Amino acid sequence: MATDPTSAGGPGGLRRRVGLLRGGRAVRALGEADRARALEICARRPAVGVYVAARIGENDLDRARGSLLGYAPAGEVEAICWVPSNVVPVGCDEAAATAFASRIRRHHARCSSIFGQAMEVAWLWDALAGTWPTPTDLRVPQPLMAVPADRPLGVEPDPLVVPATPADLDVLVPASAAMFTEEIGYPPYRNTSGARYYRRAVATLVDRGHALVRIEDGRVVFKADVGSVGVGACQIQGVWVDPDYRGRGLSAPAMAAVVEHARRIAPLVTLYVNGYNAPALATYRRVGFDEVERFATILF
């Protein structure tokens, strides 16, 4: 019996694969000549685009050729996707996401996560599913929240939350690792070289004035980082309260202090949070955050 060629490879089969191949031709690696256009795409929705804008700001796109992809079916770049270890689409419609998937499946065997605006992530994963490893976790919805620059904070900032210094690294690095392990489900490093790399990453945040801590008796009881900065926005990440200090009303004033500090770095302060984390959502709303978009994260 003849096999229907359109069924090959699952739903959509040959027709779908041909569409992916054609779409892939519209995707190219971006370089320094494309920097302004890529940042323009990020700036359309700063709260959504800040992560990729920050990575663009930290890299020479010619030296890191292939890290940033552009979708340009008619010549001008219409959407972008950051791809090195975390795959993050920005400005995609379904055609752009499908085209990025065609390129990614041919040139990138795996990544740590896919995250971004929920619909863009869904389109991208729909085109990748079946050819990539099974995810270890799917986090959706994740409210993307922001506090406007001119909004008075709903809570008085905690004066004990201050920028970390290099002298704090010996207690900050274990706290950061504990936060990562609790959030992701596995530790951020597994050997000595990994530990050195992780410490350097935390030290970079400290050197930039982007790591905030409250330390009591030589112990980090609260921490948060300004992880990404770009296009007039910054994104808070790594928010953590020592388990022994939870339920004491510490988090809202501490977060208000983080926002107060972050506003000196960029006017629009953002973060995203798992939709099931009701205590965190309540804290952020109390401080002054509103939901402005929905994110999704796929972990591998």
mmCIF file of C-alpha atoms in Angstrom:
data_model
loop_
_atom_site.group_PDB
_atom_site.id
_atom_site.type_symbol
_atom_site.label_atom_id
_atom_site.label_comp_id
_atom_site.label_asym_id
_atom_site.label_seq_id
_atom_site.Cartn_x
_atom_site.Cartn_y
_atom_site.Cartn_z
ATOM 1 C CA MET A 1 0.000 0.000 0.000
ATOM 2 C CA ALA A 2 1.338 3.444 -0.898
ATOM 3 C CA THR A 3 2.123 5.800 1.959
ATOM 4 C CA ASP A 4 0.626 9.279 1.911
ATOM 5 C CA PRO A 5 3.721 11.527 1.712
ATOM 6 C CA THR A 6 1.899 14.364 3.471
ATOM 7 C CA SER A 7 1.728 12.252 6.633
ATOM 8 C CA ALA A 8 5.487 11.763 6.905
ATOM 9 C CA GLY A 9 6.980 13.143 10.095
ATOM 10 C CA GLY A 10 3.715 13.681 11.949
ATOM 11 C CA PRO A 11 1.003 16.348 11.616
ATOM 12 C CA GLY A 12 1.503 18.490 8.571
ATOM 13 C CA GLY A 13 4.122 16.067 7.262
ATOM 14 C CA LEU A 14 5.849 16.942 4.018
ATOM 15 C CA ARG A 15 3.871 20.120 3.454
ATOM 16 C CA ARG A 16 4.905 21.392 6.858
ATOM 17 C CA ARG A 17 8.565 20.515 6.352
ATOM 18 C CA VAL A 18 8.608 22.249 2.961
ATOM 19 C CA GLY A 19 7.089 25.320 4.574
ATOM 20 C CA LEU A 20 9.768 25.278 7.281
ATOM 21 C CA LEU A 21 12.503 24.994 4.664
ATOM 22 C CA ARG A 22 11.192 27.904 2.652
ATOM 23 C CA GLY A 23 10.713 30.017 5.766
ATOM 24 C CA GLY A 24 14.255 29.208 6.874
ATOM 25 C CA ARG A 25 15.646 30.949 3.807
ATOM 26 C CA ALA A 26 14.205 34.216 5.159
ATOM 27 C CA VAL A 27 16.326 33.888 8.313
ATOM 28 C CA ARG A 28 19.904 35.123 8.552
ATOM 29 C CA ALA A 29 22.503 35.708 11.232
ATOM 30 C CA LEU A 30 22.654 39.356 12.263
ATOM 31 C CA GLY A 31 25.814 41.396 12.791
ATOM 32 C CA GLU A 32 26.831 44.852 13.929
ATOM 33 C CA ALA A 33 25.283 46.437 10.835
ATOM 34 C CA ASP A 34 21.911 45.169 12.085
ATOM 35 C CA ARG A 35 22.282 46.381 15.678
ATOM 36 C CA ALA A 36 20.098 49.483 15.363
ATOM 37 C CA ARG A 37 17.280 47.597 13.643
ATOM 38 C CA ALA A 38 17.374 44.782 16.199
ATOM 39 C CA LEU A 39 17.180 47.255 19.080
ATOM 40 C CA GLU A 40 14.336 49.058 17.321
ATOM 41 C CA ILE A 41 12.374 45.796 17.325
ATOM 42 C CA CYS A 42 13.116 45.308 21.046
ATOM 43 C CA ALA A 43 12.027 48.877 21.787
ATOM 44 C CA ARG A 44 8.547 48.369 20.329
ATOM 45 C CA ARG A 45 7.626 46.614 23.579
ATOM 46 C CA PRO A 46 10.455 47.316 26.026
ATOM 47 C CA ALA A 47 9.122 45.057 28.772
ATOM 48 C CA VAL A 48 9.086 42.143 26.301
ATOM 49 C CA GLY A 49 12.318 42.981 24.487
ATOM 50 C CA VAL A 50 14.609 43.978 27.345
ATOM 51 C CA TYR A 51 16.290 40.580 27.762
ATOM 52 C CA VAL A 52 17.391 40.383 24.136
ATOM 53 C CA ALA A 53 18.257 44.095 24.080
ATOM 54 C CA ALA A 54 20.567 43.501 27.044
ATOM 55 C CA ARG A 55 22.285 40.572 25.330
ATOM 56 C CA ILE A 56 22.757 42.709 22.205
ATOM 57 C CA GLY A 57 24.294 45.420 24.367
ATOM 58 C CA GLU A 58 26.748 42.983 25.939
ATOM 59 C CA ASN A 59 28.022 41.452 22.693
ATOM 60 C CA ASP A 60 29.845 42.345 19.515
ATOM 61 C CA LEU A 61 27.382 40.856 17.033
ATOM 62 C CA ASP A 62 30.072 40.289 14.424
ATOM 63 C CA ARG A 63 32.203 38.264 16.845
ATOM 64 C CA ALA A 64 29.125 36.473 18.172
ATOM 65 C CA ARG A 65 27.799 35.848 14.659
ATOM 66 C CA GLY A 66 24.918 33.395 14.806
ATOM 67 C CA SER A 67 23.810 34.355 18.315
ATOM 68 C CA LEU A 68 21.137 36.725 16.987
ATOM 69 C CA LEU A 69 18.925 35.687 14.086
ATOM 70 C CA GLY A 70 16.759 37.955 11.997
ATOM 71 C CA TYR A 71 13.633 37.190 9.982
ATOM 72 C CA ALA A 72 13.766 39.228 6.786
ATOM 73 C CA PRO A 73 11.468 37.772 4.111
ATOM 74 C CA ALA A 74 11.357 41.046 2.161
ATOM 75 C CA GLY A 75 14.844 42.371 2.927
ATOM 76 C CA GLU A 76 14.227 44.355 6.112
ATOM 77 C CA VAL A 77 14.465 42.519 9.421
ATOM 78 C CA GLU A 78 10.970 42.100 10.854
ATOM 79 C CA ALA A 79 11.599 39.903 13.915
ATOM 80 C CA ILE A 80 14.584 38.612 15.867
ATOM 81 C CA CYS A 81 15.527 35.603 17.976
ATOM 82 C CA TRP A 82 18.385 35.190 20.449
ATOM 83 C CA VAL A 83 19.640 31.595 20.297
ATOM 84 C CA PRO A 84 22.939 30.714 22.117
ATOM 85 C CA SER A 85 21.730 28.893 25.259
ATOM 86 C CA ASN A 86 18.292 30.387 25.829
ATOM 87 C CA VAL A 87 16.088 30.770 22.749
ATOM 88 C CA VAL A 88 14.164 34.047 23.004
ATOM 89 C CA PRO A 89 11.973 35.296 20.119
ATOM 90 C CA VAL A 90 10.995 38.974 19.868
ATOM 91 C CA GLY A 91 8.485 40.532 17.483
ATOM 92 C CA CYS A 92 7.405 37.264 15.866
ATOM 93 C CA ASP A 93 4.230 36.358 14.070
ATOM 94 C CA GLU A 94 3.576 32.707 13.253
ATOM 95 C CA ALA A 95 5.488 32.868 9.971
ATOM 96 C CA ALA A 96 8.568 34.340 11.653
ATOM 97 C CA ALA A 97 8.478 31.815 14.498
ATOM 98 C CA THR A 98 8.149 28.932 12.037
ATOM 99 C CA ALA A 99 11.055 30.261 9.987
ATOM 100 C CA PHE A 100 13.236 30.606 13.085
ATOM 101 C CA ALA A 101 12.349 27.020 14.029
ATOM 102 C CA SER A 102 13.575 25.821 10.636
ATOM 103 C CA ARG A 103 16.950 27.482 11.193
ATOM 104 C CA ILE A 104 17.217 26.416 14.838
ATOM 105 C CA ARG A 105 16.444 22.769 14.209
ATOM 106 C CA ARG A 106 19.242 22.626 11.608
ATOM 107 C CA HIS A 107 21.933 24.503 13.529
ATOM 108 C CA HIS A 108 21.184 24.129 17.253
ATOM 109 C CA ALA A 109 20.901 20.684 18.805
ATOM 110 C CA ARG A 110 19.488 21.873 22.104
ATOM 111 C CA CYS A 111 19.172 24.785 24.523
ATOM 112 C CA SER A 112 18.499 25.324 28.218
ATOM 113 C CA SER A 113 15.149 27.029 27.679
ATOM 114 C CA ILE A 114 12.802 28.793 25.307
ATOM 115 C CA PHE A 115 11.080 31.807 26.804
ATOM 116 C CA GLY A 116 9.374 35.026 25.848
ATOM 117 C CA GLN A 117 5.935 36.304 24.924
ATOM 118 C CA ALA A 118 3.612 33.331 25.330
ATOM 119 C CA MET A 119 2.176 33.171 21.809
ATOM 120 C CA GLU A 120 5.592 33.556 20.181
ATOM 121 C CA VAL A 121 6.948 30.727 22.323
ATOM 122 C CA ALA A 122 3.935 28.562 21.433
ATOM 123 C CA TRP A 123 4.437 29.092 17.682
ATOM 124 C CA LEU A 124 8.145 28.349 17.961
ATOM 125 C CA TRP A 125 7.663 25.201 20.006
ATOM 126 C CA ASP A 126 4.880 23.960 17.737
ATOM 127 C CA ALA A 127 7.404 23.946 14.884
ATOM 128 C CA LEU A 128 10.202 22.378 16.980
ATOM 129 C CA ALA A 129 8.250 19.745 18.918
ATOM 130 C CA GLY A 130 8.979 16.211 17.819
ATOM 131 C CA THR A 131 12.521 16.994 16.740
ATOM 132 C CA TRP A 132 13.865 18.389 20.018
ATOM 133 C CA PRO A 133 14.135 16.714 23.429
ATOM 134 C CA THR A 134 11.042 16.464 25.602
ATOM 135 C CA PRO A 135 10.835 19.478 27.939
ATOM 136 C CA THR A 136 11.421 18.946 31.637
ATOM 137 C CA ASP A 137 8.946 21.684 32.540
ATOM 138 C CA LEU A 138 6.442 23.990 30.871
ATOM 139 C CA ARG A 139 5.672 27.204 32.737
ATOM 140 C CA VAL A 140 2.647 29.024 31.408
ATOM 141 C CA PRO A 141 1.195 31.446 32.046
ATOM 142 C CA GLN A 142 3.889 33.673 33.490
ATOM 143 C CA PRO A 143 2.580 37.195 34.071
ATOM 144 C CA LEU A 144 5.047 39.794 32.780
ATOM 145 C CA MET A 145 4.725 42.713 35.190
ATOM 146 C CA ALA A 146 5.950 46.294 35.150
ATOM 147 C CA VAL A 147 5.821 49.316 37.419
ATOM 148 C CA PRO A 148 5.616 52.669 35.623
ATOM 149 C CA ALA A 149 8.383 55.159 36.317
ATOM 150 C CA ASP A 150 6.009 57.788 37.686
ATOM 151 C CA ARG A 151 3.991 55.494 39.988
ATOM 152 C CA PRO A 152 4.490 55.968 43.740
ATOM 153 C CA LEU A 153 5.425 52.686 45.357
ATOM 154 C CA GLY A 154 2.754 51.048 47.479
ATOM 155 C CA VAL A 155 5.207 50.078 50.223
ATOM 156 C CA GLU A 156 8.013 51.923 51.970
ATOM 157 C CA PRO A 157 11.373 50.590 50.766
ATOM 158 C CA ASP A 158 13.430 48.548 53.214
ATOM 159 C CA PRO A 159 16.546 50.640 53.995
ATOM 160 C CA LEU A 160 18.514 47.468 54.817
ATOM 161 C CA VAL A 161 18.341 46.288 51.195
ATOM 162 C CA VAL A 162 21.468 47.685 49.566
ATOM 163 C CA PRO A 163 23.758 46.958 46.605
ATOM 164 C CA ALA A 164 26.054 44.031 47.315
ATOM 165 C CA THR A 165 29.803 44.579 47.441
ATOM 166 C CA PRO A 166 32.664 42.240 46.488
ATOM 167 C CA ALA A 167 33.098 41.512 50.197
ATOM 168 C CA ASP A 168 29.624 39.917 50.169
ATOM 169 C CA LEU A 169 30.408 37.324 47.490
ATOM 170 C CA ASP A 170 31.183 34.501 49.910
ATOM 171 C CA VAL A 171 27.626 34.627 51.270
ATOM 172 C CA LEU A 172 25.887 35.893 48.123
ATOM 173 C CA VAL A 173 27.064 33.113 45.797
ATOM 174 C CA PRO A 174 25.565 30.296 47.947
ATOM 175 C CA ALA A 175 22.317 32.258 48.284
ATOM 176 C CA SER A 176 22.186 32.769 44.511
ATOM 177 C CA ALA A 177 22.822 29.071 43.945
ATOM 178 C CA ALA A 178 20.071 28.173 46.423
ATOM 179 C CA MET A 179 17.643 30.452 44.571
ATOM 180 C CA PHE A 180 18.564 28.918 41.199
ATOM 181 C CA THR A 181 18.208 25.356 42.494
ATOM 182 C CA GLU A 182 14.837 26.097 44.075
ATOM 183 C CA GLU A 183 13.521 27.822 40.945
ATOM 184 C CA ILE A 184 14.890 25.542 38.198
ATOM 185 C CA GLY A 185 15.136 22.219 40.004
ATOM 186 C CA TYR A 186 18.858 21.555 39.635
ATOM 187 C CA PRO A 187 22.012 23.400 40.785
ATOM 188 C CA PRO A 188 23.675 26.059 38.592
ATOM 189 C CA TYR A 189 26.989 24.172 38.577
ATOM 190 C CA ARG A 190 28.203 20.621 39.162
ATOM 191 C CA ASN A 191 31.994 20.897 39.316
ATOM 192 C CA THR A 192 34.807 23.215 40.342
ATOM 193 C CA SER A 193 35.118 24.945 36.975
ATOM 194 C CA GLY A 194 31.356 25.492 36.908
ATOM 195 C CA ALA A 195 31.513 26.975 40.399
ATOM 196 C CA ARG A 196 34.227 29.418 39.307
ATOM 197 C CA TYR A 197 32.209 30.468 36.256
ATOM 198 C CA TYR A 198 29.085 30.958 38.370
ATOM 199 C CA ARG A 199 30.959 33.042 40.929
ATOM 200 C CA ARG A 200 32.288 35.257 38.124
ATOM 201 C CA ALA A 201 28.745 35.748 36.824
ATOM 202 C CA VAL A 202 27.519 36.823 40.268
ATOM 203 C CA ALA A 203 30.587 39.054 40.681
ATOM 204 C CA THR A 204 29.752 40.792 37.392
ATOM 205 C CA LEU A 205 26.308 41.719 38.716
ATOM 206 C CA VAL A 206 27.908 43.008 41.903
ATOM 207 C CA ASP A 207 30.475 45.072 39.993
ATOM 208 C CA ARG A 208 27.698 46.682 37.967
ATOM 209 C CA GLY A 209 25.695 47.545 41.087
ATOM 210 C CA HIS A 210 22.950 45.190 39.911
ATOM 211 C CA ALA A 211 22.848 42.791 42.893
ATOM 212 C CA LEU A 212 20.718 43.843 45.865
ATOM 213 C CA VAL A 213 20.892 42.139 49.256
ATOM 214 C CA ARG A 214 19.774 42.289 52.837
ATOM 215 C CA ILE A 215 22.336 40.606 55.048
ATOM 216 C CA GLU A 216 21.816 39.813 58.719
ATOM 217 C CA ASP A 217 24.527 38.283 60.912
ATOM 218 C CA GLY A 218 26.568 37.340 57.875
ATOM 219 C CA ARG A 219 23.608 35.648 56.175
ATOM 220 C CA VAL A 220 21.751 36.725 53.025
ATOM 221 C CA VAL A 221 18.078 36.857 53.979
ATOM 222 C CA PHE A 222 16.911 38.576 50.776
ATOM 223 C CA LYS A 223 18.425 38.995 47.332
ATOM 224 C CA ALA A 224 17.401 40.195 43.871
ATOM 225 C CA ASP A 225 19.271 41.125 40.707
ATOM 226 C CA VAL A 226 18.796 43.617 37.919
ATOM 227 C CA GLY A 227 19.531 40.973 35.324
ATOM 228 C CA SER A 228 18.882 42.783 32.038
ATOM 229 C CA VAL A 229 19.021 46.445 31.014
ATOM 230 C CA GLY A 230 18.170 47.945 27.637
ATOM 231 C CA VAL A 231 15.735 50.020 25.551
ATOM 232 C CA GLY A 232 14.733 52.089 28.588
ATOM 233 C CA ALA A 233 13.786 49.092 30.710
ATOM 234 C CA CYS A 234 15.333 46.740 33.211
ATOM 235 C CA GLN A 235 14.264 43.277 34.314
ATOM 236 C CA ILE A 236 14.462 42.001 37.878
ATOM 237 C CA GLN A 237 15.453 38.371 38.349
ATOM 238 C CA GLY A 238 16.719 36.047 41.058
ATOM 239 C CA VAL A 239 14.317 37.263 43.745
ATOM 240 C CA TRP A 240 14.771 35.084 46.815
ATOM 241 C CA VAL A 241 13.978 35.134 50.530
ATOM 242 C CA ASP A 242 15.781 32.767 52.886
ATOM 243 C CA PRO A 243 13.220 30.062 53.803
ATOM 244 C CA ASP A 244 13.700 30.788 57.513
ATOM 245 C CA TYR A 245 12.600 34.398 56.935
ATOM 246 C CA ARG A 246 9.526 33.776 54.816
ATOM 247 C CA GLY A 247 6.148 34.831 56.143
ATOM 248 C CA ARG A 248 7.601 37.732 58.145
ATOM 249 C CA GLY A 249 6.505 40.533 55.820
ATOM 250 C CA LEU A 250 10.035 41.110 54.538
ATOM 251 C CA SER A 251 9.478 40.639 50.793
ATOM 252 C CA ALA A 252 7.286 43.638 49.900
ATOM 253 C CA PRO A 253 9.494 46.348 51.508
ATOM 254 C CA ALA A 254 12.566 44.569 50.112
ATOM 255 C CA MET A 255 11.109 44.558 46.594
ATOM 256 C CA ALA A 256 10.193 48.226 46.938
ATOM 257 C CA ALA A 257 13.860 48.913 47.698
ATOM 258 C CA VAL A 258 14.866 46.929 44.607
ATOM 259 C CA VAL A 259 12.486 48.951 42.426
ATOM 260 C CA GLU A 260 13.733 52.213 43.913
ATOM 261 C CA HIS A 261 17.302 51.208 43.038
ATOM 262 C CA ALA A 262 16.391 49.811 39.604
ATOM 263 C CA ARG A 263 14.692 53.069 38.621
ATOM 264 C CA ARG A 264 18.094 54.734 38.797
ATOM 265 C CA ILE A 265 19.264 52.262 36.142
ATOM 266 C CA ALA A 266 16.257 52.379 33.786
ATOM 267 C CA PRO A 267 12.832 54.030 34.111
ATOM 268 C CA LEU A 268 10.669 50.973 33.336
ATOM 269 C CA VAL A 269 11.119 48.180 35.891
ATOM 270 C CA THR A 270 9.853 44.739 34.892
ATOM 271 C CA LEU A 271 9.858 41.102 35.957
ATOM 272 C CA TYR A 272 7.991 37.915 35.150
ATOM 273 C CA VAL A 273 6.723 35.329 37.582
ATOM 274 C CA ASN A 274 5.146 31.881 37.515
ATOM 275 C CA GLY A 275 1.379 32.171 37.434
ATOM 276 C CA TYR A 276 0.980 29.646 40.257
ATOM 277 C CA ASN A 277 3.149 31.697 42.634
ATOM 278 C CA ALA A 278 0.298 33.509 44.368
ATOM 279 C CA PRO A 279 2.387 34.961 47.235
ATOM 280 C CA ALA A 280 4.886 36.529 44.810
ATOM 281 C CA LEU A 281 2.112 37.931 42.611
ATOM 282 C CA ALA A 282 0.449 39.494 45.654
ATOM 283 C CA THR A 283 3.760 41.009 46.765
ATOM 284 C CA TYR A 284 4.523 42.520 43.366
ATOM 285 C CA ARG A 285 1.034 43.996 43.031
ATOM 286 C CA ARG A 286 1.317 45.472 46.506
ATOM 287 C CA VAL A 287 4.583 47.166 45.537
ATOM 288 C CA GLY A 288 2.992 48.656 42.410
ATOM 289 C CA PHE A 289 3.497 46.190 39.534
ATOM 290 C CA ASP A 290 0.777 45.591 36.924
ATOM 291 C CA GLU A 291 0.550 42.697 34.496
ATOM 292 C CA VAL A 292 1.373 43.987 31.005
ATOM 293 C CA GLU A 293 1.830 40.764 29.008
ATOM 294 C CA ARG A 294 1.985 36.981 29.328
ATOM 295 C CA PHE A 295 5.249 35.046 29.077
ATOM 296 C CA ALA A 296 5.888 31.321 28.795
ATOM 297 C CA THR A 297 9.012 29.291 29.552
ATOM 298 C CA ILE A 298 9.920 25.825 28.296
ATOM 299 C CA LEU A 299 12.759 24.191 30.243
ATOM 300 C CA PHE A 300 14.964 21.338 28.966
#
